[in-house]
Amino acid sequence: HTTQKNTITEKSIQPWIAQHETIKIYLQRLNGNKTRIALYLYRYCEWAGKTPEQLLELKTSYDNSDAERLLDRFTITDKFPESTKFTMINSVKAFYRTNYKQLQTAAGKFEYATLKCQGVLPKDQRLKLYLACYTPRDRALIMTAMCTAIARETISLMCWNHSEEDW
C-alpha cells in the first residue's frame, strides 16, 4: 500500500468540522475520540472528492445505491493501511446512520485480519511456558493468564487473596 501525505492533522481539523453541520451532529453523538473520527471522515471525503453533504446526497432513497458503491470502491484502494481503512469504513457507515441515511448492510464489507495471533497459545507452547516456571506463584500466574478470560493487564493488580483458599 502507498501511504499518502495528509495535509490535515487531528490538531488542524477543527475548522473543517466547524464548516459542516452534519459532521458536528455526528461527532456530538460519539463517545470516543471525536477528532480522530473526524479525521477519518475528512480523509474519506478527500479520497471521494466530496463534501460530507455531497456524500449524504448520494443516498437519496433506499433503492439508490451510489453511496454503497462508493464505499465498496473504497475497500479496494491502496492509499491507506488495512487497519485504517477498516476504521474509516465503520466511521463512514456510522456517519450515514447518524444522519438518517441507512446504508445497505453489505456496503463496504471488509475483512480485516490481524497479523499477530490474538488468541491463546497452542497447548504445547503453554506447557513449555508452565514447565519453565520456578515457583508456584509463577505457575499460578501462567495458568491464570492462559486458562481464564482475565485481561492480561489486570493480572498485575491481582493479590493472593483473590484466589480460593488453599489454591
GROMACS .gro file of C-alpha atoms in nm:
model
  167
    1HIS     CA    1   0.000   0.000   0.000
    2THR     CA    2   0.113   0.355  -0.056
    3THR     CA    3   0.067   0.598   0.227
    4GLN     CA    4  -0.038   0.945   0.132
    5LYS     CA    5   0.095   1.256   0.300
    6ASN     CA    6  -0.207   1.420   0.456
    7THR     CA    7  -0.221   1.796   0.482
    8ILE     CA    8  -0.462   1.797   0.774
    9THR     CA    9  -0.400   1.651   1.117
   10GLU     CA   10  -0.601   1.600   1.435
   11LYS     CA   11  -0.479   1.941   1.554
   12SER     CA   12  -0.583   2.128   1.240
   13ILE     CA   13  -0.918   1.961   1.166
   14GLN     CA   14  -1.137   2.188   1.381
   15PRO     CA   15  -1.209   2.445   1.103
   16TRP     CA   16  -1.328   2.163   0.873
   17ILE     CA   17  -1.556   2.027   1.146
   18ALA     CA   18  -1.698   2.377   1.204
   19GLN     CA   19  -1.785   2.408   0.832
   20HIS     CA   20  -2.009   2.101   0.825
   21GLU     CA   21  -2.315   2.075   1.047
   22THR     CA   22  -2.363   1.708   0.951
   23ILE     CA   23  -2.017   1.630   1.092
   24LYS     CA   24  -2.084   1.828   1.411
   25ILE     CA   25  -2.410   1.637   1.466
   26TYR     CA   26  -2.236   1.305   1.409
   27LEU     CA   27  -1.943   1.382   1.639
   28GLN     CA   28  -2.170   1.514   1.914
   29ARG     CA   29  -2.322   1.166   1.943
   30LEU     CA   30  -1.990   0.986   1.979
   31ASN     CA   31  -1.819   0.877   2.299
   32GLY     CA   32  -1.477   0.807   2.151
   33ASN     CA   33  -1.201   1.027   2.013
   34LYS     CA   34  -1.406   1.276   1.811
   35THR     CA   35  -1.116   1.447   1.636
   36ARG     CA   36  -0.969   1.117   1.519
   37ILE     CA   37  -1.306   1.007   1.378
   38ALA     CA   38  -1.343   1.347   1.211
   39LEU     CA   39  -1.000   1.296   1.058
   40TYR     CA   40  -1.109   0.957   0.918
   41LEU     CA   41  -1.419   1.117   0.768
   42TYR     CA   42  -1.213   1.403   0.626
   43ARG     CA   43  -0.976   1.157   0.458
   44TYR     CA   44  -1.269   0.961   0.315
   45CYS     CA   45  -1.422   1.283   0.180
   46GLU     CA   46  -1.083   1.378   0.036
   47TRP     CA   47  -1.048   1.036  -0.127
   48ALA     CA   48  -1.402   1.054  -0.270
   49GLY     CA   49  -1.362   1.418  -0.377
   50LYS     CA   50  -1.686   1.511  -0.200
   51THR     CA   51  -1.804   1.716   0.097
   52PRO     CA   52  -1.995   1.541   0.378
   53GLU     CA   53  -2.318   1.691   0.243
   54GLN     CA   54  -2.244   1.556  -0.105
   55LEU     CA   55  -2.183   1.212   0.046
   56LEU     CA   56  -2.527   1.223   0.208
   57GLU     CA   57  -2.683   1.335  -0.123
   58LEU     CA   58  -2.562   1.008  -0.277
   59LYS     CA   59  -2.815   0.824  -0.061
   60THR     CA   60  -3.145   0.977  -0.176
   61SER     CA   61  -3.355   0.666  -0.120
   62TYR     CA   62  -3.330   0.308  -0.003
   63ASP     CA   63  -3.319   0.189  -0.367
   64ASN     CA   64  -3.035   0.424  -0.461
   65SER     CA   65  -2.700   0.253  -0.405
   66ASP     CA   66  -2.448   0.518  -0.517
   67ALA     CA   67  -2.318   0.567  -0.162
   68GLU     CA   68  -2.276   0.193  -0.116
   69ARG     CA   69  -2.091   0.159  -0.447
   70LEU     CA   70  -1.854   0.440  -0.349
   71LEU     CA   71  -1.784   0.270  -0.016
   72ASP     CA   72  -1.728  -0.062  -0.197
   73ARG     CA   73  -1.474   0.108  -0.427
   74PHE     CA   74  -1.300   0.244  -0.120
   75THR     CA   75  -1.242  -0.110   0.014
   76ILE     CA   76  -1.006  -0.186  -0.275
   77THR     CA   77  -0.800   0.134  -0.261
   78ASP     CA   78  -0.437   0.102  -0.162
   79LYS     CA   79  -0.398   0.459  -0.036
   80PHE     CA   80  -0.449   0.358   0.330
   81PRO     CA   81  -0.328   0.073   0.550
   82GLU     CA   82  -0.583  -0.205   0.605
   83SER     CA   83  -0.637  -0.116   0.971
   84THR     CA   84  -0.707   0.249   0.883
   85LYS     CA   85  -0.944   0.150   0.602
   86PHE     CA   86  -1.137  -0.074   0.840
   87THR     CA   87  -1.190   0.209   1.088
   88MET     CA   88  -1.270   0.459   0.812
   89ILE     CA   89  -1.538   0.231   0.665
   90ASN     CA   90  -1.703   0.191   1.005
   91SER     CA   91  -1.687   0.566   1.064
   92VAL     CA   92  -1.847   0.639   0.726
   93LYS     CA   93  -2.126   0.388   0.786
   94ALA     CA   94  -2.196   0.542   1.127
   95PHE     CA   95  -2.192   0.891   0.972
   96TYR     CA   96  -2.465   0.791   0.727
   97ARG     CA   97  -2.665   0.619   1.000
   98THR     CA   98  -2.643   0.922   1.231
   99ASN     CA   99  -2.771   1.144   0.952
  100TYR     CA  100  -3.069   0.910   0.889
  101LYS     CA  101  -2.934   0.768   0.564
  102GLN     CA  102  -2.901   0.399   0.639
  103LEU     CA  103  -2.665   0.215   0.403
  104GLN     CA  104  -2.727  -0.142   0.290
  105THR     CA  105  -2.565  -0.395   0.522
  106ALA     CA  106  -2.333  -0.531   0.255
  107ALA     CA  107  -2.186  -0.187   0.179
  108GLY     CA  108  -1.815  -0.162   0.244
  109LYS     CA  109  -1.789  -0.526   0.351
  110PHE     CA  110  -1.429  -0.555   0.452
  111GLU     CA  111  -1.247  -0.841   0.617
  112TYR     CA  112  -0.958  -0.717   0.825
  113ALA     CA  113  -0.735  -0.992   0.955
  114THR     CA  114  -0.477  -0.903   1.215
  115LEU     CA  115  -0.126  -1.026   1.152
  116LYS     CA  116  -0.041  -1.129   1.508
  117CYS     CA  117  -0.222  -1.400   1.696
  118GLN     CA  118  -0.469  -1.263   1.946
  119GLY     CA  119  -0.576  -1.595   2.087
  120VAL     CA  120  -0.437  -1.846   2.331
  121LEU     CA  121  -0.104  -2.013   2.264
  122PRO     CA  122  -0.115  -2.374   2.142
  123LYS     CA  123  -0.120  -2.637   2.418
  124ASP     CA  124   0.242  -2.747   2.370
  125GLN     CA  125   0.372  -2.389   2.398
  126ARG     CA  126   0.163  -2.330   2.711
  127LEU     CA  127   0.310  -2.646   2.866
  128LYS     CA  128   0.667  -2.532   2.787
  129LEU     CA  129   0.595  -2.196   2.947
  130TYR     CA  130   0.443  -2.364   3.253
  131LEU     CA  131   0.736  -2.605   3.293
  132ALA     CA  132   0.986  -2.318   3.264
  133CYS     CA  133   0.842  -2.157   3.579
  134TYR     CA  134   1.046  -2.182   3.900
  135THR     CA  135   0.787  -2.103   4.166
  136PRO     CA  136   0.423  -2.190   4.237
  137ARG     CA  137   0.346  -1.819   4.206
  138ASP     CA  138   0.483  -1.808   3.850
  139ARG     CA  139   0.292  -2.122   3.756
  140ALA     CA  140  -0.027  -1.974   3.902
  141LEU     CA  141   0.021  -1.657   3.701
  142ILE     CA  142   0.078  -1.854   3.380
  143MET     CA  143  -0.227  -2.071   3.444
  144THR     CA  144  -0.439  -1.764   3.522
  145ALA     CA  145  -0.329  -1.585   3.207
  146MET     CA  146  -0.370  -1.884   2.978
  147CYS     CA  147  -0.676  -2.059   3.119
  148THR     CA  148  -0.910  -1.780   3.222
  149ALA     CA  149  -1.073  -1.485   3.050
  150ILE     CA  150  -0.885  -1.233   3.262
  151ALA     CA  151  -0.728  -0.942   3.076
  152ARG     CA  152  -0.350  -0.967   3.085
  153GLU     CA  153  -0.329  -0.607   3.204
  154THR     CA  154  -0.538  -0.700   3.509
  155ILE     CA  155  -0.301  -0.973   3.627
  156SER     CA  156  -0.059  -0.716   3.772
  157LEU     CA  157  -0.340  -0.599   4.003
  158MET     CA  158  -0.403  -0.946   4.148
  159CYS     CA  159  -0.324  -1.046   4.506
  160TRP     CA  160  -0.307  -1.393   4.659
  161ASN     CA  161  -0.631  -1.332   4.849
  162HIS     CA  162  -0.814  -1.305   4.515
  163SER     CA  163  -0.763  -1.681   4.475
  164GLU     CA  164  -0.955  -1.952   4.656
  165GLU     CA  165  -0.830  -2.075   4.992
  166ASP     CA  166  -0.558  -2.345   4.955
  167TRP     CA  167  -0.548  -2.294   4.580
   0.00000   0.00000   0.00000
